[in-house]
Amino acid sequence: MDLQLTGKLALVSGSTAGIGFSIAQALAREGARVIVNGRTEAAVEHAVAQLRSASGSTAAEGFAGDLSTAEAAEDLARRFPDVEILVNNLGIFEPKPFEEIPDADWLRFFDVNVLSGVRLARLYLPAMRRRNWGRVIFISSESALQIPAEMIHYGMTKTAQLAVSRGLAEAVAGTGITVNSVLPGPTRSRGVGDFVDALAKAEGKSAEAVEQEFFLKMRPSSLIRRFASTEEVASLVAYVASPLASATTGAALRVDGGVLRSAV
Ligand code: NAD
């Protein structure tokens, strides 16, 4: 299937590693021009080089900046005003008992996971409206609907993304712009891989044993009973970004390995 993405300009926030990098790669392979983002020049340069060699595309560019800040978002929009596909992927997680989550963490999680995407959508929407075409995709999580007791602040931000995404889809009704959220389940990204490896080391177990235990105890409803790969998540995002997905908007689309038990 040709996703008809050739020449489209896409930005993926937080894309030097993990799910974001795989999304950038999937879009580049489909011919899109992709802007890769991370916080340091070195990480961004490395990811752009990796992307160019893996996708055979020379159209990858980089933007180093912390997109949880307004300054970086505005700087990005000045440098790349014509983004047509905005993938708000940037997100952080940290298991912490509720009683130990201070105000500062609640605010930081909101800034990084929610406000970063809100700002970018606000900056890029006027040009999308002028063009009467655009894609805004929020990378939320199954945790938006199944709030993890071990990181309620993270769950709060992922639910908030669903609200923003649906509201924005309503606000652009009748245009060629679509707004959706994608809900990955447990996915072996760099962040999750590091977390599993650290846990395995601390408990003197193999990473495989930790993975098995995780699905047995923490996510027993998973139907695939393993972490998804970042590429599996990226495939869905690439489709949603495509002109072919023009009737899919205002939706919360799952790539969660069946973790969420309800059928809809
Ligand atoms: P990751 O930690 O593997 O990668 C995150 C990327 O973002 C890295 O490139 C990192 O350098 C970059 N980054 C972090 N803070 C940044 C900032 N302030 N500014 C710019 N770049 C920054 O993350 P991941 O696991 O791939 O998660 C990506 C998204 O997917 C997140 O929104 C996360 O909530 C969501 N998600 C992940 C999983 C999972 O199991 N991995 C499940 C559901 C949803």
Coordinates of C-alpha atoms and ligand atoms in Angstrom, one line a residue:
M1 CA 0.0 0.0 0.0
D2 CA 1.3 3.5 -0.9
L3 CA 0.6 5.7 2.1
Q4 CA 1.0 8.8 -0.2
L5 CA 3.3 10.5 2.3
T6 CA 5.9 11.5 -0.3
G7 CA 7.2 15.0 0.4
K8 CA 4.9 15.7 3.4
L9 CA 6.7 17.5 6.2
A10 CA 6.4 15.6 9.6
L11 CA 7.6 16.5 13.0
V12 CA 8.0 13.8 15.7
S13 CA 8.7 15.2 19.2
G14 CA 11.1 13.2 21.3
S15 CA 12.3 11.0 18.4
T16 CA 15.9 10.3 19.0
A17 CA 15.0 6.9 20.5
G18 CA 12.1 4.6 21.4
I19 CA 8.7 4.8 19.8
G20 CA 9.4 8.3 18.4
F21 CA 12.4 7.1 16.5
S22 CA 10.5 4.2 15.0
I23 CA 7.7 6.6 13.9
A24 CA 10.2 8.9 12.3
Q25 CA 11.7 5.9 10.5
A26 CA 8.3 4.6 9.3
L27 CA 7.4 8.1 8.0
A28 CA 10.8 8.5 6.3
R29 CA 10.5 5.1 4.6
E30 CA 7.2 6.2 3.2
G31 CA 8.9 9.3 1.6
A32 CA 8.0 12.0 4.2
R33 CA 10.5 14.7 5.1
V34 CA 11.0 14.1 8.9
I35 CA 12.2 16.5 11.6
V36 CA 13.7 14.5 14.4
N37 CA 13.7 16.0 17.9
G38 CA 15.7 15.4 21.1
R39 CA 17.2 17.6 23.7
T40 CA 20.9 17.5 22.7
E41 CA 22.6 18.3 19.4
A42 CA 24.6 15.1 19.7
A43 CA 21.6 12.8 20.1
V44 CA 19.7 14.5 17.3
E45 CA 22.7 14.3 14.9
H46 CA 23.1 10.7 15.7
A47 CA 19.4 9.9 15.1
V48 CA 19.3 11.9 11.9
A49 CA 22.3 9.9 10.6
Q50 CA 20.7 6.6 11.7
L51 CA 17.5 7.6 10.0
R52 CA 19.1 8.5 6.7
S53 CA 21.0 5.3 6.5
A54 CA 18.1 3.1 7.6
S55 CA 15.4 4.6 5.5
G56 CA 17.5 5.6 2.5
S57 CA 16.0 9.0 2.8
T58 CA 18.1 12.2 2.7
A59 CA 15.2 14.3 3.8
A60 CA 15.6 13.9 7.5
E61 CA 16.4 17.0 9.5
G62 CA 17.0 17.7 13.2
F63 CA 15.9 20.1 15.9
A64 CA 17.6 20.0 19.3
G65 CA 15.5 21.5 22.0
D66 CA 13.4 20.7 25.1
L67 CA 9.9 20.8 23.7
S68 CA 8.4 20.9 27.2
T69 CA 9.4 24.6 27.1
A70 CA 7.5 27.4 25.2
E71 CA 10.8 28.9 24.0
A72 CA 11.9 25.7 22.2
A73 CA 8.4 25.2 20.7
E74 CA 8.4 28.7 19.3
D75 CA 12.0 28.4 18.1
L76 CA 11.0 25.1 16.3
A77 CA 7.9 26.7 14.7
R78 CA 10.1 29.6 13.4
R79 CA 12.6 27.2 11.9
F80 CA 10.0 24.8 10.4
P81 CA 6.8 26.7 9.9
D82 CA 5.3 24.3 7.4
V83 CA 4.8 21.1 9.4
E84 CA 1.9 19.2 8.0
I85 CA 2.0 16.1 10.2
L86 CA 2.5 16.7 13.9
V87 CA 3.2 13.7 16.1
N88 CA 3.2 14.6 19.8
N89 CA 5.2 11.6 21.0
L90 CA 7.3 13.2 23.7
G91 CA 6.5 11.7 27.1
I92 CA 8.1 10.7 30.4
F93 CA 7.1 8.1 33.0
E94 CA 8.2 7.2 36.5
P95 CA 6.7 4.7 38.9
K96 CA 6.2 6.4 42.3
P97 CA 3.8 5.8 45.2
F98 CA 1.0 8.4 45.2
E99 CA 1.9 9.7 48.6
E100 CA 5.4 10.5 47.4
I101 CA 4.5 12.4 44.2
P102 CA 5.1 16.1 45.1
D103 CA 3.4 19.1 43.4
A104 CA 6.5 19.7 41.3
D105 CA 6.2 16.2 39.7
W106 CA 2.6 16.7 38.9
L107 CA 3.4 20.0 37.2
R108 CA 6.4 18.6 35.4
F109 CA 4.5 15.6 34.0
F110 CA 1.7 18.0 32.8
D111 CA 4.3 20.3 31.1
V112 CA 6.2 17.5 29.4
N113 CA 3.4 15.1 28.5
V114 CA 0.4 17.4 27.8
L115 CA 1.4 21.1 27.4
S116 CA 4.2 20.3 25.0
G117 CA 1.7 18.8 22.5
V118 CA -0.9 21.5 23.2
R119 CA 1.6 24.2 22.4
L120 CA 2.8 22.6 19.2
A121 CA -0.8 22.0 18.0
R122 CA -1.6 25.6 18.7
L123 CA 1.5 26.8 16.8
Y124 CA 0.9 24.6 13.7
L125 CA -2.9 24.7 13.5
P126 CA -3.2 28.0 11.7
A127 CA -1.0 26.9 8.7
M128 CA -2.9 23.5 8.6
R129 CA -6.2 25.4 8.4
R130 CA -4.8 27.7 5.6
R131 CA -3.7 24.5 3.7
N132 CA -6.9 22.7 4.7
W133 CA -4.8 19.7 5.4
G134 CA -3.0 18.4 8.4
R135 CA -2.5 15.5 10.8
V136 CA -2.2 15.9 14.6
I137 CA -1.5 12.7 16.5
F138 CA -1.1 12.4 20.2
I139 CA 0.8 9.4 21.5
S140 CA -1.2 8.6 24.6
S141 CA -1.3 5.2 26.3
E142 CA -3.5 2.3 27.5
S143 CA -2.7 4.0 30.8
A144 CA -5.1 6.8 29.8
L145 CA -8.0 4.4 30.4
Q146 CA -6.4 1.9 32.8
I147 CA -4.7 4.3 35.3
P148 CA -1.6 2.6 36.7
A149 CA -1.7 2.7 40.5
E150 CA 2.1 2.9 40.5
M151 CA 2.1 6.2 38.5
I152 CA -1.2 8.0 38.7
H153 CA 0.4 11.3 37.6
Y154 CA 1.5 9.6 34.3
G155 CA -2.0 8.2 33.8
M156 CA -3.5 11.7 34.4
T157 CA -1.5 13.1 31.6
K158 CA -2.4 10.3 29.2
T159 CA -6.1 10.8 29.9
A160 CA -5.7 14.5 29.4
Q161 CA -4.2 13.9 25.9
L162 CA -7.4 12.1 24.9
A163 CA -9.5 15.1 26.0
V164 CA -7.3 17.5 24.1
S165 CA -7.2 15.3 21.0
R166 CA -11.0 14.8 20.9
G167 CA -11.7 18.5 21.6
L168 CA -9.3 19.6 18.9
A169 CA -10.9 17.2 16.4
E170 CA -14.2 18.8 17.2
A171 CA -12.7 22.3 16.7
V172 CA -11.5 21.5 13.2
A173 CA -14.6 19.6 12.1
G174 CA -15.4 19.9 8.4
T175 CA -11.8 20.6 7.4
G176 CA -9.1 18.4 5.9
I177 CA -7.3 18.2 9.3
T178 CA -7.7 15.1 11.4
V179 CA -6.8 14.8 15.1
N180 CA -6.4 11.4 16.8
S181 CA -4.7 9.8 19.7
V182 CA -2.8 6.5 19.5
L183 CA -2.8 4.2 22.6
P184 CA 0.2 1.9 22.8
G185 CA 0.4 -0.8 25.4
P186 CA 3.6 -1.9 27.0
T187 CA 6.2 -1.4 24.3
R188 CA 9.9 -2.2 24.4
S189 CA 11.2 1.3 23.8
R190 CA 14.6 2.5 25.1
G191 CA 13.0 3.9 28.3
V192 CA 11.1 0.6 29.0
G193 CA 14.1 -1.5 28.0
D194 CA 16.4 0.4 30.4
F195 CA 13.7 0.0 33.2
V196 CA 13.4 -3.8 32.6
D197 CA 17.2 -4.2 32.6
A198 CA 17.6 -2.2 35.8
L199 CA 14.9 -4.3 37.5
A200 CA 16.5 -7.5 36.3
K201 CA 19.8 -6.5 37.6
A202 CA 18.4 -5.4 41.0
E203 CA 16.5 -8.7 41.4
G204 CA 19.2 -10.9 40.0
K205 CA 16.9 -12.2 37.2
S206 CA 17.1 -12.3 33.4
A207 CA 15.3 -9.6 31.4
E208 CA 13.1 -12.3 29.9
A209 CA 12.0 -13.5 33.4
V210 CA 11.2 -9.9 34.4
E211 CA 9.1 -9.5 31.2
Q212 CA 7.2 -12.7 31.9
E213 CA 6.5 -11.7 35.5
F214 CA 5.5 -8.2 34.4
F215 CA 2.8 -9.6 32.1
L216 CA 1.7 -12.1 34.7
K217 CA 1.3 -9.7 37.6
M218 CA 1.0 -6.2 36.2
R219 CA -0.7 -6.6 32.8
P220 CA -2.4 -10.0 32.9
S221 CA -5.0 -8.9 30.4
S222 CA -2.4 -8.6 27.6
L223 CA -3.4 -10.8 24.7
I224 CA 0.1 -10.8 23.1
R225 CA 1.7 -11.4 26.5
R226 CA 4.9 -9.6 25.5
F227 CA 6.1 -6.1 24.9
A228 CA 5.1 -4.7 21.5
S229 CA 8.0 -3.5 19.4
T230 CA 8.3 0.2 18.7
E231 CA 7.9 -0.7 15.0
E232 CA 4.5 -2.2 15.6
V233 CA 3.3 1.1 17.2
A234 CA 4.9 3.1 14.3
S235 CA 3.0 1.2 11.6
L236 CA -0.3 2.4 13.0
V237 CA 0.9 6.0 13.4
A238 CA 2.2 6.0 9.8
Y239 CA -1.3 5.0 8.6
V240 CA -3.1 7.6 10.7
A241 CA -0.7 10.2 9.3
S242 CA -1.5 9.2 5.8
P243 CA -4.0 11.0 3.5
L244 CA -5.6 7.5 3.2
A245 CA -6.8 7.9 6.8
S246 CA -8.9 10.9 6.1
A247 CA -12.1 9.5 7.7
T248 CA -10.4 8.6 10.9
T249 CA -10.6 11.5 13.3
G250 CA -11.5 12.2 16.9
A251 CA -10.5 8.6 17.6
A252 CA -8.5 6.9 20.3
L253 CA -6.8 4.1 18.4
R254 CA -5.3 1.2 20.2
V255 CA -2.0 -0.7 19.5
D256 CA -2.0 -2.1 23.0
G257 CA -1.7 -5.9 22.5
G258 CA -5.2 -6.3 23.8
V259 CA -4.4 -5.0 27.3
L260 CA -7.6 -2.9 27.4
R261 CA -10.4 -5.4 28.1
S262 CA -13.4 -3.6 26.5
A263 CA -14.0 -4.2 22.8
V264 CA -14.5 -0.5 22.1
Ligands
NAD1 P1 11.7 6.8 25.4 O1 12.0 7.2 26.8 O2 12.2 5.5 25.0 O3 12.1 7.9 24.4 C1 11.7 9.2 24.6 C2 12.4 10.1 23.6 O4 12.1 11.5 24.0 C3 13.9 10.1 23.7 O5 14.4 10.3 22.4 C4 14.3 11.2 24.6 O6 15.6 11.7 24.4 C5 13.3 12.2 24.2 N1 12.9 13.2 25.2 C6 12.7 13.0 26.5 N2 12.3 14.2 27.1 C7 12.4 15.2 26.1 C8 12.2 16.6 26.1 N3 11.8 17.3 27.2 N4 12.3 17.2 24.9 C9 12.7 16.5 23.7 N5 12.9 15.2 23.7 C10 12.8 14.5 24.9 O7 10.1 6.9 25.4 P2 9.0 5.8 24.8 O8 8.8 4.8 25.7 O9 9.3 5.5 23.4 O10 7.7 6.7 24.8 C11 7.2 7.6 23.8 C12 5.8 7.9 24.0 O11 5.0 6.7 24.0 C13 5.5 8.6 25.3 O12 4.6 9.6 25.2 C14 4.9 7.5 26.2 O13 4.1 8.0 27.2 C15 4.2 6.7 25.2 N6 4.0 5.3 25.6 C16 5.0 4.4 25.8 C17 4.8 3.1 26.2 C18 5.9 2.1 26.4 O14 5.6 1.1 27.0 N7 7.1 2.4 26.0 C19 3.4 2.7 26.3 C20 2.4 3.6 26.1 C21 2.7 4.9 25.7

